[in-house]
Amino acid sequence: MYLTKHSNVLESGKVLALGIGFMGVSLIVFALSRVFWLSLLSLLAAGFGFILQIIAGRTLLQLLVSDENRGQITGLYVMASTGAVPIGNLIAGALASKVGSSNTVILGASICIAGSIFFMQQISTFRDLVRLNLRIEGA
């Protein structure tokens, strides 16, 4: 429902970055929380940020890729994102056994926030790419 308000493709990049950042902040709150209801609310918020990121990312992928390459690129994206989960779980499990689960969640969330900040710094380049792509397809 939230994403239907952002029908502008140029705003989807900002939604993508904010979703990742929101998920990271929510996961840090979860990792530090010792109150059950706060933990539940933070996981709900993290799930919201995750869904924002997934939907905005896939939408942008569909809009930025040419019709001829859409199937191949989408397949590669799904394979990479699905295949990365078991590898990330293995790394997180090994790290959690060394530094603890809370610290592992905080580290992963911090990486999400850093990625969000980096993407927000690159957003003007991203918007130029989207505008160029829309101009080429409109011509």
mmCIF file of C-alpha atoms in Angstrom:
data_model
loop_
_atom_site.group_PDB
_atom_site.id
_atom_site.type_symbol
_atom_site.label_atom_id
_atom_site.label_comp_id
_atom_site.label_asym_id
_atom_site.label_seq_id
_atom_site.Cartn_x
_atom_site.Cartn_y
_atom_site.Cartn_z
ATOM 1 C CA MET A 1 0.000 0.000 0.000
ATOM 2 C CA TYR A 2 2.835 2.387 0.854
ATOM 3 C CA LEU A 3 4.590 1.823 -2.471
ATOM 4 C CA THR A 4 1.485 2.644 -4.503
ATOM 5 C CA LYS A 5 1.977 6.267 -3.432
ATOM 6 C CA HIS A 6 5.384 6.238 -5.161
ATOM 7 C CA SER A 7 4.398 5.698 -8.762
ATOM 8 C CA ASN A 8 7.288 7.890 -9.932
ATOM 9 C CA VAL A 9 10.223 5.725 -10.999
ATOM 10 C CA LEU A 10 12.695 8.372 -9.892
ATOM 11 C CA GLU A 11 11.459 8.115 -6.314
ATOM 12 C CA SER A 12 11.808 4.327 -6.232
ATOM 13 C CA GLY A 13 15.562 4.595 -5.719
ATOM 14 C CA LYS A 14 15.021 6.666 -2.596
ATOM 15 C CA VAL A 15 12.429 4.150 -1.355
ATOM 16 C CA LEU A 16 14.935 1.352 -1.971
ATOM 17 C CA ALA A 17 17.651 3.058 0.069
ATOM 18 C CA LEU A 18 15.293 4.093 2.853
ATOM 19 C CA GLY A 19 13.891 0.563 3.076
ATOM 20 C CA ILE A 20 17.361 -0.874 3.610
ATOM 21 C CA GLY A 21 18.233 1.792 6.185
ATOM 22 C CA PHE A 22 14.923 1.354 8.011
ATOM 23 C CA MET A 23 15.491 -2.401 8.150
ATOM 24 C CA GLY A 24 18.996 -1.875 9.550
ATOM 25 C CA VAL A 25 17.871 0.517 12.279
ATOM 26 C CA SER A 26 14.992 -1.793 13.220
ATOM 27 C CA LEU A 27 17.342 -4.772 13.481
ATOM 28 C CA ILE A 28 19.675 -2.843 15.779
ATOM 29 C CA VAL A 29 16.701 -2.011 18.019
ATOM 30 C CA PHE A 30 15.791 -5.713 17.977
ATOM 31 C CA ALA A 31 19.327 -6.800 18.861
ATOM 32 C CA LEU A 32 19.513 -4.398 21.797
ATOM 33 C CA SER A 33 15.958 -4.891 23.047
ATOM 34 C CA ARG A 34 15.238 -6.874 26.185
ATOM 35 C CA VAL A 35 11.491 -6.141 26.099
ATOM 36 C CA PHE A 36 9.320 -8.659 24.272
ATOM 37 C CA TRP A 37 6.787 -6.236 22.745
ATOM 38 C CA LEU A 38 9.560 -3.884 21.565
ATOM 39 C CA SER A 39 11.326 -6.838 19.953
ATOM 40 C CA LEU A 40 8.134 -7.789 18.127
ATOM 41 C CA LEU A 41 7.550 -4.233 16.917
ATOM 42 C CA SER A 42 11.125 -3.879 15.736
ATOM 43 C CA LEU A 43 10.899 -7.127 13.777
ATOM 44 C CA LEU A 44 7.649 -5.916 12.212
ATOM 45 C CA ALA A 45 9.411 -2.688 11.210
ATOM 46 C CA ALA A 46 12.407 -4.627 9.873
ATOM 47 C CA GLY A 47 10.068 -6.774 7.792
ATOM 48 C CA PHE A 48 8.434 -3.626 6.414
ATOM 49 C CA GLY A 49 11.852 -2.236 5.417
ATOM 50 C CA PHE A 50 12.813 -5.562 3.862
ATOM 51 C CA ILE A 51 9.626 -5.720 1.784
ATOM 52 C CA LEU A 52 10.131 -2.095 0.667
ATOM 53 C CA GLN A 53 13.635 -2.967 -0.469
ATOM 54 C CA ILE A 54 12.601 -6.137 -2.288
ATOM 55 C CA ILE A 55 9.655 -4.598 -4.128
ATOM 56 C CA ALA A 56 11.421 -1.342 -5.005
ATOM 57 C CA GLY A 57 14.497 -3.234 -6.199
ATOM 58 C CA ARG A 58 12.551 -5.599 -8.404
ATOM 59 C CA THR A 59 10.423 -2.770 -9.770
ATOM 60 C CA LEU A 60 13.501 -0.774 -10.704
ATOM 61 C CA LEU A 61 15.082 -3.815 -12.261
ATOM 62 C CA GLN A 62 12.023 -4.375 -14.434
ATOM 63 C CA LEU A 63 11.901 -0.735 -15.489
ATOM 64 C CA LEU A 64 15.602 -0.195 -16.180
ATOM 65 C CA VAL A 65 16.315 -3.343 -18.182
ATOM 66 C CA SER A 66 15.486 -3.469 -21.891
ATOM 67 C CA ASP A 67 12.705 -5.758 -23.050
ATOM 68 C CA GLU A 68 15.165 -8.065 -24.816
ATOM 69 C CA ASN A 69 17.208 -8.689 -21.661
ATOM 70 C CA ARG A 70 14.524 -8.549 -18.973
ATOM 71 C CA GLY A 71 14.128 -12.324 -18.591
ATOM 72 C CA GLN A 72 17.837 -13.026 -18.351
ATOM 73 C CA ILE A 73 18.559 -10.186 -15.946
ATOM 74 C CA THR A 74 15.582 -11.025 -13.745
ATOM 75 C CA GLY A 75 16.654 -14.685 -13.650
ATOM 76 C CA LEU A 76 20.192 -13.684 -12.708
ATOM 77 C CA TYR A 77 18.882 -11.321 -10.011
ATOM 78 C CA VAL A 78 16.641 -14.001 -8.489
ATOM 79 C CA MET A 79 19.408 -16.611 -8.635
ATOM 80 C CA ALA A 80 21.926 -14.261 -7.008
ATOM 81 C CA SER A 81 19.579 -13.027 -4.287
ATOM 82 C CA THR A 82 18.279 -16.518 -3.494
ATOM 83 C CA GLY A 83 21.718 -18.094 -3.648
ATOM 84 C CA ALA A 84 23.251 -15.474 -1.373
ATOM 85 C CA VAL A 85 20.942 -16.344 1.541
ATOM 86 C CA PRO A 86 22.505 -19.734 2.443
ATOM 87 C CA ILE A 87 26.009 -18.285 2.142
ATOM 88 C CA GLY A 88 25.066 -15.327 4.356
ATOM 89 C CA ASN A 89 23.458 -17.695 6.864
ATOM 90 C CA LEU A 90 26.634 -19.762 7.017
ATOM 91 C CA ILE A 91 28.780 -16.686 7.602
ATOM 92 C CA ALA A 92 26.349 -15.262 10.183
ATOM 93 C CA GLY A 93 26.191 -18.577 12.046
ATOM 94 C CA ALA A 94 29.968 -18.861 12.201
ATOM 95 C CA LEU A 95 30.259 -15.252 13.329
ATOM 96 C CA ALA A 96 27.496 -15.664 15.938
ATOM 97 C CA SER A 97 29.341 -18.581 17.498
ATOM 98 C CA LYS A 98 32.398 -16.331 17.932
ATOM 99 C CA VAL A 99 30.936 -12.936 18.914
ATOM 100 C CA GLY A 100 27.342 -13.713 19.903
ATOM 101 C CA SER A 101 24.047 -13.451 18.099
ATOM 102 C CA SER A 102 23.224 -9.870 19.162
ATOM 103 C CA ASN A 103 26.573 -8.587 17.952
ATOM 104 C CA THR A 104 26.152 -10.467 14.676
ATOM 105 C CA VAL A 105 22.725 -8.899 14.105
ATOM 106 C CA ILE A 106 24.142 -5.455 14.925
ATOM 107 C CA LEU A 107 27.006 -5.980 12.484
ATOM 108 C CA GLY A 108 24.665 -7.091 9.689
ATOM 109 C CA ALA A 109 22.308 -4.195 10.401
ATOM 110 C CA SER A 110 25.224 -1.763 10.361
ATOM 111 C CA ILE A 111 26.229 -3.058 6.944
ATOM 112 C CA CYS A 112 22.640 -2.453 5.767
ATOM 113 C CA ILE A 113 22.749 1.121 7.071
ATOM 114 C CA ALA A 114 26.157 1.749 5.482
ATOM 115 C CA GLY A 115 24.864 0.404 2.167
ATOM 116 C CA SER A 116 21.817 2.628 2.421
ATOM 117 C CA ILE A 117 23.964 5.702 3.077
ATOM 118 C CA PHE A 118 26.272 4.816 0.187
ATOM 119 C CA PHE A 119 23.299 4.340 -2.147
ATOM 120 C CA MET A 120 21.761 7.651 -1.027
ATOM 121 C CA GLN A 121 25.043 9.380 -1.914
ATOM 122 C CA GLN A 122 24.854 7.814 -5.376
ATOM 123 C CA ILE A 123 21.169 8.647 -5.889
ATOM 124 C CA SER A 124 21.803 11.569 -8.262
ATOM 125 C CA THR A 125 23.785 9.287 -10.582
ATOM 126 C CA PHE A 126 21.015 6.723 -10.281
ATOM 127 C CA ARG A 127 18.356 9.316 -11.169
ATOM 128 C CA ASP A 128 20.363 10.386 -14.218
ATOM 129 C CA LEU A 129 20.542 6.757 -15.331
ATOM 130 C CA VAL A 130 16.783 6.356 -14.907
ATOM 131 C CA ARG A 131 16.074 9.577 -16.824
ATOM 132 C CA LEU A 132 18.405 8.490 -19.630
ATOM 133 C CA ASN A 133 16.767 5.075 -19.799
ATOM 134 C CA LEU A 134 13.265 6.585 -19.858
ATOM 135 C CA ARG A 135 14.340 9.014 -22.617
ATOM 136 C CA ILE A 136 15.777 6.189 -24.734
ATOM 137 C CA GLU A 137 12.670 4.040 -24.374
ATOM 138 C CA GLY A 138 10.383 7.023 -25.037
ATOM 139 C CA ALA A 139 12.187 7.915 -28.283
#
